[in-house]
CSV table of C-alpha atoms in Angstrom, one decimal:
chain,number,residue,atom,x,y,z
A,21,MET,CA,20.9,-7.8,-2.1
A,22,THR,CA,20.9,-8.0,-5.7
A,23,ASN,CA,20.6,-5.9,-8.6
A,24,ASP,CA,17.1,-5.7,-9.8
A,25,GLU,CA,17.2,-7.2,-13.1
A,26,SER,CA,14.9,-4.9,-14.9
A,27,HIS,CA,17.4,-2.3,-14.6
A,28,GLY,CA,19.8,-1.3,-17.2
A,29,GLN,CA,17.6,-0.2,-19.9
A,30,GLY,CA,18.0,3.6,-19.4
A,31,ALA,CA,16.3,6.4,-21.2
A,32,GLN,CA,15.5,6.3,-24.3
A,33,PRO,CA,15.7,9.5,-26.9
A,34,ALA,CA,12.7,11.0,-27.1
A,35,GLU,CA,10.3,11.1,-30.8
A,36,ALA,CA,9.8,14.4,-32.5
A,37,GLY,CA,6.4,15.8,-31.5
A,38,ALA,CA,5.2,18.5,-29.7
A,39,ARG,CA,7.2,19.8,-26.5
A,40,GLN,CA,5.6,21.2,-23.2
A,41,SER,CA,6.8,21.9,-19.9
A,42,THR,CA,5.7,21.7,-16.1
A,43,GLN,CA,7.5,22.0,-12.4
A,44,VAL,CA,6.4,18.3,-11.5
A,45,ALA,CA,5.4,15.3,-13.8
A,46,ILE,CA,4.2,12.6,-12.0
A,47,ILE,CA,3.6,9.2,-13.4
A,48,GLY,CA,0.8,7.2,-12.0
A,49,ALA,CA,-2.9,8.0,-11.2
A,50,GLY,CA,-3.0,5.7,-8.4
A,51,PRO,CA,-3.6,7.3,-4.5
A,52,ALA,CA,0.1,8.3,-4.6
A,53,GLY,CA,0.3,10.2,-7.6
A,54,LEU,CA,-3.4,11.8,-7.4
A,55,LEU,CA,-2.6,13.1,-3.6
A,56,LEU,CA,0.9,14.8,-4.4
A,57,GLY,CA,-0.9,16.4,-7.1
A,58,HIS,CA,-3.4,17.9,-4.7
A,59,ILE,CA,-0.8,18.8,-2.5
A,60,LEU,CA,1.7,20.4,-4.9
A,61,GLY,CA,-1.5,22.0,-6.8
A,62,GLN,CA,-2.5,23.7,-3.4
A,63,ALA,CA,1.1,24.9,-2.9
A,64,GLY,CA,1.0,26.8,-5.9
A,65,ILE,CA,3.3,24.1,-7.8
A,66,ASP,CA,2.4,23.3,-11.6
A,67,TYR,CA,2.3,19.4,-12.1
A,68,ARG,CA,0.9,17.3,-14.5
A,69,ILE,CA,0.0,13.4,-13.5
A,70,LEU,CA,0.1,10.6,-16.6
A,71,GLU,CA,-2.0,7.5,-16.5
A,72,ALA,CA,-1.2,4.7,-19.1
A,73,ARG,CA,-4.5,2.8,-17.9
A,74,ASP,CA,-8.1,4.5,-18.8
A,75,LYS,CA,-10.0,6.3,-16.4
A,76,ALA,CA,-12.7,3.4,-16.3
A,77,TYR,CA,-9.7,0.9,-15.1
A,78,VAL,CA,-7.9,3.1,-12.3
A,79,LEU,CA,-11.6,3.9,-10.6
A,80,GLY,CA,-12.5,-0.2,-10.6
A,81,ARG,CA,-9.0,-1.2,-9.4
A,82,ILE,CA,-9.8,-3.1,-5.4
A,83,ARG,CA,-7.0,-2.4,-2.9
A,84,ALA,CA,-6.3,-2.0,0.3
A,85,GLY,CA,-9.1,-0.6,2.7
A,86,VAL,CA,-7.3,0.5,5.9
A,87,LEU,CA,-6.4,4.2,6.9
A,88,GLU,CA,-3.8,5.2,10.2
A,89,GLN,CA,-4.4,7.9,11.9
A,90,ASP,CA,-1.9,10.1,10.1
A,91,SER,CA,-3.2,9.2,6.6
A,92,VAL,CA,-6.5,10.7,7.9
A,93,ASP,CA,-5.2,13.6,9.6
A,94,LEU,CA,-3.1,14.3,5.9
A,95,LEU,CA,-6.4,14.0,4.1
A,96,ALA,CA,-8.4,16.7,6.3
A,97,LYS,CA,-5.1,18.8,6.6
A,98,PHE,CA,-5.7,19.6,2.5
A,99,GLY,CA,-9.6,19.3,2.6
A,100,LEU,CA,-9.5,16.0,0.9
A,101,ASP,CA,-11.6,14.1,3.5
A,102,ALA,CA,-15.2,14.9,2.9
A,103,ASP,CA,-16.3,11.4,1.4
A,104,LEU,CA,-13.8,10.0,4.3
A,105,LYS,CA,-15.9,11.6,7.0
A,106,ALA,CA,-19.4,10.5,5.3
A,107,ASN,CA,-18.4,7.1,4.6
A,108,GLY,CA,-15.1,5.9,6.6
A,109,LEU,CA,-15.7,3.7,9.3
A,110,THR,CA,-13.5,4.6,12.5
A,111,HIS,CA,-11.7,1.7,14.6
A,112,HIS,CA,-10.6,1.8,17.9
A,113,GLY,CA,-8.9,-1.5,17.6
A,114,ILE,CA,-8.3,-4.9,15.8
A,115,TYR,CA,-9.3,-8.5,17.4
A,116,LEU,CA,-6.2,-11.3,17.3
A,117,GLN,CA,-8.0,-14.8,17.5
A,118,HIS,CA,-6.5,-18.3,18.3
A,119,GLU,CA,-7.9,-21.8,19.0
A,120,GLY,CA,-11.4,-20.2,19.0
A,121,GLU,CA,-10.5,-17.7,21.7
A,122,ARG,CA,-10.9,-13.8,20.3
A,123,HIS,CA,-9.3,-11.1,22.4
A,124,HIS,CA,-9.0,-7.6,21.5
A,125,ILE,CA,-7.0,-5.0,21.2
A,126,ASP,CA,-7.8,-1.3,21.9
A,127,PHE,CA,-5.9,1.5,19.8
A,128,ALA,CA,-7.7,4.4,21.1
A,129,GLU,CA,-7.3,3.3,25.0
A,130,LEU,CA,-3.3,2.1,24.2
A,131,THR,CA,-2.6,5.2,22.4
A,132,GLY,CA,-5.2,7.8,21.7
A,133,ARG,CA,-5.1,6.8,18.3
A,134,THR,CA,-7.3,4.7,15.7
A,135,VAL,CA,-7.3,3.6,12.3
A,136,THR,CA,-10.5,4.2,9.5
A,137,VAL,CA,-11.8,1.5,7.3
A,138,TYR,CA,-11.9,3.5,4.0
A,139,GLY,CA,-11.2,1.1,0.6
A,140,GLN,CA,-8.6,2.4,-1.6
A,141,GLN,CA,-11.1,2.4,-4.9
A,142,ALA,CA,-13.3,5.0,-2.8
A,143,LEU,CA,-10.4,7.3,-2.1
A,144,VAL,CA,-9.2,7.0,-5.6
A,145,HIS,CA,-12.6,7.6,-6.8
A,146,HIS,CA,-12.7,10.9,-4.6
A,147,LEU,CA,-9.1,12.3,-5.7
A,148,VAL,CA,-10.1,12.1,-9.0
A,149,ALA,CA,-13.5,13.9,-8.9
A,150,GLU,CA,-11.5,16.5,-7.2
A,151,HIS,CA,-9.1,16.8,-9.8
A,152,GLU,CA,-11.3,17.0,-12.1
A,153,ARG,CA,-13.6,19.7,-10.4
A,154,LEU,CA,-9.8,21.8,-10.3
A,155,GLY,CA,-9.8,21.1,-14.0
A,156,SER,CA,-6.0,19.6,-13.1
A,157,GLN,CA,-3.6,18.4,-15.9
A,158,LEU,CA,-4.6,14.5,-15.0
A,159,ILE,CA,-4.0,12.7,-18.3
A,160,PHE,CA,-5.5,8.9,-18.7
A,161,GLU,CA,-4.4,6.6,-21.7
A,162,ALA,CA,-1.1,8.5,-21.8
A,163,THR,CA,1.0,5.5,-23.0
A,164,ASP,CA,4.4,4.5,-24.2
A,165,VAL,CA,5.9,6.9,-21.2
A,166,GLN,CA,9.6,6.9,-21.1
A,167,PRO,CA,11.6,9.4,-18.7
A,168,THR,CA,14.7,10.8,-21.3
A,169,GLN,CA,16.3,12.9,-18.9
A,170,ILE,CA,17.1,12.0,-15.3
A,171,GLU,CA,20.5,13.1,-14.4
A,172,SER,CA,21.4,16.4,-12.6
A,173,THR,CA,24.9,17.9,-13.4
A,174,HIS,CA,24.6,21.4,-13.5
A,175,ASP,CA,22.3,24.0,-11.6
A,176,GLY,CA,19.9,24.6,-14.8
A,177,ASP,CA,19.5,21.1,-15.9
A,178,ARG,CA,16.0,20.1,-16.2
A,179,ALA,CA,14.2,16.4,-16.4
A,180,SER,CA,12.2,15.3,-19.4
A,181,LEU,CA,10.1,12.5,-20.3
A,182,ALA,CA,8.5,11.2,-23.6
A,183,TYR,CA,5.0,9.9,-23.6
A,184,THR,CA,1.7,9.3,-26.3
A,185,ALA,CA,-1.5,11.4,-25.7
A,186,PRO,CA,-4.5,9.9,-26.3
A,187,ASN,CA,-4.8,11.2,-29.7
A,188,GLY,CA,-1.7,9.7,-30.9
A,189,GLU,CA,0.6,12.9,-30.8
A,190,ARG,CA,4.2,11.8,-29.0
A,191,ILE,CA,4.6,14.7,-26.4
A,192,THR,CA,8.0,15.9,-24.9
A,193,LEU,CA,7.8,16.8,-21.2
A,194,ASP,CA,10.2,19.2,-19.5
A,195,CYS,CA,10.0,18.9,-15.8
A,196,ASP,CA,12.1,19.8,-13.0
A,197,TYR,CA,11.4,16.7,-11.2
A,198,ILE,CA,9.8,13.3,-12.5
A,199,ILE,CA,7.9,11.1,-9.5
A,200,GLY,CA,7.6,7.8,-10.1
A,201,ALA,CA,4.0,7.0,-8.5
A,202,ASP,CA,3.8,4.1,-11.0
A,203,GLY,CA,3.7,1.0,-9.0
A,204,TYR,CA,5.7,-2.1,-9.3
A,205,HIS,CA,5.6,-2.7,-12.8
A,206,GLY,CA,6.0,0.9,-13.6
A,207,ILE,CA,8.7,2.5,-15.6
A,208,CYS,CA,10.0,4.6,-13.4
A,209,ARG,CA,12.4,2.2,-11.4
A,210,ARG,CA,13.5,0.4,-14.3
A,211,THR,CA,15.1,3.7,-15.7
A,212,PHE,CA,17.4,4.0,-13.0
A,213,PRO,CA,20.7,3.5,-14.4
A,214,GLU,CA,22.3,-0.4,-14.0
A,215,GLY,CA,24.6,-0.6,-10.6
A,216,THR,CA,22.4,2.3,-9.0
A,217,LEU,CA,19.8,0.2,-7.5
A,218,ASP,CA,19.9,-2.7,-5.4
A,219,VAL,CA,16.5,-4.7,-3.9
A,220,ALA,CA,16.2,-6.7,-1.2
A,221,GLU,CA,13.2,-9.1,-1.4
A,222,ARG,CA,11.2,-11.9,-0.3
A,223,VAL,CA,8.2,-14.0,-2.0
A,224,TYR,CA,5.7,-15.6,0.7
A,225,ASP,CA,4.6,-19.2,0.4
A,226,PHE,CA,1.5,-18.5,1.0
A,227,ALA,CA,-1.7,-15.9,-0.4
A,228,TRP,CA,-4.7,-14.4,0.4
A,229,LEU,CA,-7.9,-15.2,-1.3
A,230,GLY,CA,-9.7,-12.2,-1.1
A,231,ILE,CA,-13.6,-11.3,-1.4
A,232,LEU,CA,-16.0,-8.8,-1.5
A,233,ALA,CA,-19.7,-9.8,-0.3
A,234,ASP,CA,-22.8,-7.7,-0.3
A,235,VAL,CA,-23.2,-8.2,3.3
A,236,ALA,CA,-23.3,-6.3,6.6
A,237,PRO,CA,-20.0,-6.8,8.8
A,238,SER,CA,-20.1,-9.4,11.2
A,239,THR,CA,-17.9,-7.3,13.8
A,240,ASP,CA,-17.6,-3.9,15.1
A,241,ASP,CA,-13.6,-4.1,14.6
A,242,LEU,CA,-11.2,-6.2,12.2
A,243,ILE,CA,-10.8,-9.9,12.8
A,244,TYR,CA,-7.5,-11.5,12.5
A,245,ALA,CA,-7.6,-15.3,13.2
A,246,LEU,CA,-4.6,-17.6,13.2
A,247,HIS,CA,-6.3,-21.4,12.6
A,248,ARG,CA,-4.4,-24.9,12.0
A,249,ASP,CA,-6.4,-24.6,8.7
A,250,GLY,CA,-4.5,-21.2,7.9
A,251,PHE,CA,-5.2,-17.3,8.3
A,252,ALA,CA,-8.4,-15.7,8.0
A,253,MET,CA,-9.7,-11.9,8.5
A,254,HIS,CA,-13.0,-10.1,8.6
A,255,SER,CA,-12.4,-6.8,7.1
A,256,MET,CA,-15.2,-4.6,6.0
A,257,ARG,CA,-15.7,-1.7,3.2
A,258,SER,CA,-18.9,-0.3,4.5
A,259,SER,CA,-21.5,-0.9,7.0
A,260,THR,CA,-23.3,-3.2,3.6
A,261,VAL,CA,-20.4,-4.6,2.5
A,262,SER,CA,-17.9,-7.2,4.2
A,263,ARG,CA,-14.1,-8.1,3.0
A,264,LEU,CA,-12.7,-11.2,4.1
A,265,TYR,CA,-9.6,-12.9,3.3
A,266,LEU,CA,-8.7,-16.7,3.7
A,267,GLN,CA,-5.1,-18.0,3.5
A,268,VAL,CA,-4.3,-20.3,0.6
A,269,SER,CA,-1.4,-21.6,-1.6
A,270,PRO,CA,0.0,-19.0,-3.8
A,271,ASP,CA,-0.3,-21.5,-7.2
A,272,ASP,CA,-4.0,-22.1,-6.1
A,273,ASP,CA,-6.8,-21.2,-8.7
A,274,ILE,CA,-9.9,-19.5,-7.9
A,275,ALA,CA,-11.7,-21.7,-9.9
A,276,ASN,CA,-11.2,-24.1,-7.1
A,277,TRP,CA,-13.3,-22.1,-4.7
A,278,SER,CA,-16.6,-22.0,-5.0
A,279,ASP,CA,-18.9,-20.0,-2.9
A,280,GLU,CA,-20.1,-22.1,-0.6
A,281,ARG,CA,-16.2,-23.5,0.2
A,282,ILE,CA,-15.3,-20.0,0.6
A,283,TRP,CA,-17.9,-19.7,3.2
A,284,ALA,CA,-17.4,-23.0,4.9
A,285,ALA,CA,-13.8,-22.2,5.5
A,286,LEU,CA,-14.5,-18.9,6.8
A,287,GLN,CA,-16.9,-20.2,9.1
A,288,THR,CA,-14.3,-22.8,10.4
A,289,ARG,CA,-11.3,-20.3,10.6
A,290,LEU,CA,-13.1,-17.5,12.3
A,291,GLY,CA,-16.0,-19.5,14.3
A,292,THR,CA,-16.2,-18.8,18.0
A,293,GLU,CA,-18.8,-19.8,20.5
A,294,GLY,CA,-21.8,-17.5,20.7
A,295,TRP,CA,-20.8,-15.5,17.3
A,296,THR,CA,-22.3,-16.1,14.1
A,297,LEU,CA,-20.3,-15.1,10.7
A,298,THR,CA,-23.5,-13.8,8.5
A,299,GLU,CA,-23.1,-15.0,5.0
A,300,GLY,CA,-24.0,-13.0,1.7
A,301,PRO,CA,-23.7,-12.7,-2.3
A,302,ILE,CA,-19.8,-12.7,-3.0
A,303,THR,CA,-19.2,-9.7,-5.5
A,304,GLU,CA,-15.8,-10.2,-5.9
A,305,LYS,CA,-12.8,-12.8,-5.5
A,306,SER,CA,-9.3,-13.1,-6.3
A,307,ILE,CA,-6.2,-14.7,-5.1
A,308,LEU,CA,-3.4,-12.2,-3.8
A,309,PRO,CA,0.0,-13.2,-4.2
A,310,MET,CA,2.3,-11.4,-1.4
A,311,ARG,CA,5.6,-10.4,-1.3
A,312,SER,CA,8.1,-7.8,0.9
A,313,PHE,CA,10.3,-5.8,-1.7
A,314,VAL,CA,12.2,-2.9,-0.8
A,315,VAL,CA,14.9,-0.6,-3.3
A,316,SER,CA,17.9,0.8,-2.1
A,317,THR,CA,17.5,4.4,-3.0
A,318,LEU,CA,14.1,6.3,-3.7
A,319,ASN,CA,16.0,8.8,-5.7
A,320,TYR,CA,18.4,9.1,-8.8
A,321,GLY,CA,19.1,12.8,-10.2
A,322,ARG,CA,15.9,14.2,-10.4
A,323,LEU,CA,13.6,11.2,-10.5
A,324,TYR,CA,11.9,10.2,-7.0
A,325,LEU,CA,9.9,7.1,-6.5
A,326,VAL,CA,7.0,7.0,-3.9
A,327,GLY,CA,4.6,3.9,-2.9
A,328,ASP,CA,5.0,0.8,-4.7
A,329,ALA,CA,7.3,1.6,-7.2
A,330,GLY,CA,10.1,1.6,-4.5
A,331,HIS,CA,8.5,-0.9,-1.7
A,332,ILE,CA,6.0,-3.5,-1.2
A,333,VAL,CA,4.5,-5.1,2.5
A,334,PRO,CA,2.4,-7.9,2.8
A,335,PRO,CA,-1.0,-7.0,3.5
A,336,THR,CA,-1.6,-8.6,6.7
A,337,GLY,CA,-0.3,-5.1,8.9
A,338,ALA,CA,-2.8,-2.7,6.3
A,339,LYS,CA,0.5,-0.6,5.4
A,340,GLY,CA,1.1,-0.5,1.7
A,341,LEU,CA,-1.2,2.3,0.9
A,342,ASN,CA,-0.6,4.0,4.1
A,343,SER,CA,3.3,3.6,3.1
A,344,ALA,CA,2.8,5.2,0.0
A,345,ILE,CA,1.0,8.1,1.5
A,346,ALA,CA,3.6,8.5,3.9
A,347,ASP,CA,6.2,8.7,1.1
A,348,VAL,CA,3.6,11.2,-0.6
A,349,ALA,CA,3.7,13.5,2.4
A,350,LEU,CA,7.6,13.5,2.8
A,351,LEU,CA,8.2,14.2,-0.7
A,352,ALA,CA,5.8,16.9,-1.1
A,353,GLU,CA,7.3,18.6,2.0
A,354,ALA,CA,10.6,18.8,0.0
A,355,LEU,CA,9.3,19.8,-2.9
A,356,GLN,CA,7.7,22.7,-1.4
A,357,ALA,CA,10.8,23.5,0.7
A,358,HIS,CA,12.8,23.3,-2.8
A,359,TYR,CA,10.6,26.0,-4.4
A,360,ALA,CA,11.2,28.2,-1.3
A,361,GLY,CA,15.2,27.8,-1.6
A,362,ASP,CA,15.8,25.0,0.5
A,363,ASP,CA,17.0,21.4,-0.8
A,364,THR,CA,17.6,19.4,2.2
A,365,GLY,CA,14.2,17.6,2.0
A,366,LEU,CA,15.1,16.5,-1.3
A,367,GLU,CA,18.6,15.3,-0.7
A,368,GLN,CA,17.3,13.4,3.0
A,369,TYR,CA,14.0,12.4,1.4
A,370,SER,CA,15.2,8.4,0.3
A,371,ASP,CA,17.1,8.1,3.4
A,372,LYS,CA,14.0,9.2,5.8
A,373,ALA,CA,11.1,7.5,3.4
A,374,LEU,CA,13.4,4.2,3.7
A,375,ASP,CA,14.1,4.6,7.3
A,376,ARG,CA,10.3,4.5,8.1
A,377,GLN,CA,9.5,1.8,5.3
A,378,TRP,CA,12.1,-0.7,7.2
A,379,LYS,CA,10.2,-0.3,10.6
A,380,VAL,CA,6.7,-1.0,8.4
A,381,GLN,CA,8.6,-3.9,6.6
A,382,HIS,CA,9.6,-5.1,10.2
A,383,PHE,CA,6.0,-4.7,11.6
A,384,SER,CA,4.3,-6.6,9.0
A,385,GLN,CA,6.7,-9.3,8.9
A,386,TRP,CA,6.1,-9.9,12.5
A,387,MET,CA,2.4,-9.5,12.1
A,388,THR,CA,2.4,-11.8,9.0
A,389,ASP,CA,4.7,-14.5,10.6
A,390,MET,CA,2.5,-14.6,13.9
A,391,LEU,CA,-0.8,-15.1,11.9
A,392,HIS,CA,0.0,-17.4,9.1
A,393,VAL,CA,0.3,-21.6,9.0
A,394,HIS,CA,3.6,-22.0,7.5
A,395,PRO,CA,3.7,-24.8,4.7
A,396,ALA,CA,5.2,-27.9,5.8
A,397,ASP,CA,8.8,-28.7,5.1
A,398,GLY,CA,8.2,-32.7,5.2
A,399,SER,CA,8.7,-32.4,8.8
A,400,ALA,CA,5.6,-33.1,11.0
A,401,GLU,CA,7.7,-32.3,14.1
A,402,GLN,CA,8.5,-29.0,12.5
A,403,SER,CA,5.4,-27.9,11.6
A,404,ALA,CA,4.3,-28.5,15.2
A,405,PHE,CA,6.5,-26.5,16.5
A,406,ASP,CA,6.2,-23.5,14.3
A,407,PHE,CA,2.4,-23.6,15.3
A,408,GLN,CA,2.7,-24.0,18.8
A,409,ARG,CA,5.5,-21.2,18.6
A,410,GLN,CA,3.0,-18.7,17.0
A,411,LEU,CA,0.5,-19.8,19.6
A,412,GLY,CA,3.0,-18.8,22.2
A,413,GLN,CA,3.3,-15.5,20.3
A,414,ILE,CA,-0.1,-14.7,20.1
A,415,ARG,CA,-0.7,-15.8,23.5
A,416,TYR,CA,1.9,-13.4,24.5
A,417,VAL,CA,0.9,-10.7,22.8
A,418,THR,CA,-2.8,-10.8,24.1
A,419,SER,CA,-1.7,-11.2,27.7
A,420,SER,CA,0.7,-8.3,27.7
A,421,HIS,CA,0.2,-4.9,27.8
A,422,ALA,CA,3.4,-3.8,26.4
A,423,ALA,CA,3.4,-5.9,23.8
A,424,GLN,CA,-0.3,-4.8,23.1
A,425,VAL,CA,0.9,-0.7,23.1
A,426,SER,CA,3.7,-1.6,20.7
A,427,LEU,CA,1.5,-3.6,18.5
A,428,ALA,CA,-1.2,-0.6,18.8
A,429,GLU,CA,1.2,1.9,18.1
A,430,GLN,CA,2.4,0.3,15.2
A,431,TYR,CA,-0.8,-0.6,13.8
A,432,ALA,CA,-2.4,3.2,13.9
A,433,GLY,CA,0.6,4.2,12.6
A,434,LEU,CA,4.1,5.6,12.8
A,435,PRO,CA,4.5,9.3,12.0
A,436,PHE,CA,4.8,10.6,8.4
A,437,VAL,CA,7.4,13.4,8.5
A,438,ASP,CA,10.9,13.1,10.5
A,439,ALA,CA,10.4,9.4,11.7
A,440,ARG,CA,13.8,9.1,13.0
């Protein structure tokens, strides 16, 4: 573990300007920040959400698309699932494929739980629309955000931050707590004082080329395929839009991949006898680098991190969005308890969230290693060994009831609260 090189900038003094106040300041209007605001608002806790990008950018970001059972249940609990119920696709399992053989892992049968395919983009659209309907303090184009006070030395201390409003006015915002929901590149993690935060990280030597295509899915459940040419996956966003992925080199250029080449590779890697992959117009394509990243603590003083600000998983196990929602569920409960006079949840938040996160990291790593062809290190013997070992692993999983239960339990999702 090493110190994050981005640390040490510290808190900068606020510029003169208007001074305002709220109870909880949330930095970042991704799904974590938006959802936390809704939960706090329903509990009567005042909050403000600050987002550096404009609304169109936030609504246009294309991200993950599989919700665990607890994510679906949490959205339902707070009445935020109307669009999910209308457009989400419930899935009872996944397919694991190797050497042209496809095996179904039935989560519902194995654990009584399911997952729901529902794009993060759709979730953000719905959460933003609900905030606007409620008249929430959701401020887009809040630039130059800088936490200016995060220490907690006396009972009467408050946190503060400064930001530039869309009209150019510099605002100082006093608050009880600052929540960093601003992602991997955000300011909040970099505000931790030098020496208070370590990171553990792995950067992968492969990436995903992802596409959206205007064509009905060719499968009823997601397909994860190990092929000698590399990993491939067939997912979906709706009954008319398919989401598909190919393993590529992280330094590859999307310009090298014509639509025809993409479909040809997908046909090869996903092909099985008696099954047809239907092609259609590709509307979006990009190359997604892969990394694992976890900080040593999600809390310093009155600043708390949620989601990608504190941890990132490779996308293979569909855990990124769900991990952020799990953090929000735990932190929202802790904040409600604080305003009722109990700080135990806030004191334990980081330990509990990271305890769950490392279990998620293990599962994501396991799925990733099992399904991706590892680049050759110059030894044909080593490459042959790695691939045959992976075939042995996937054959074991698809033939062992115990292994399938373990996969299903983790894929459908570990509990959000009290995960230990």
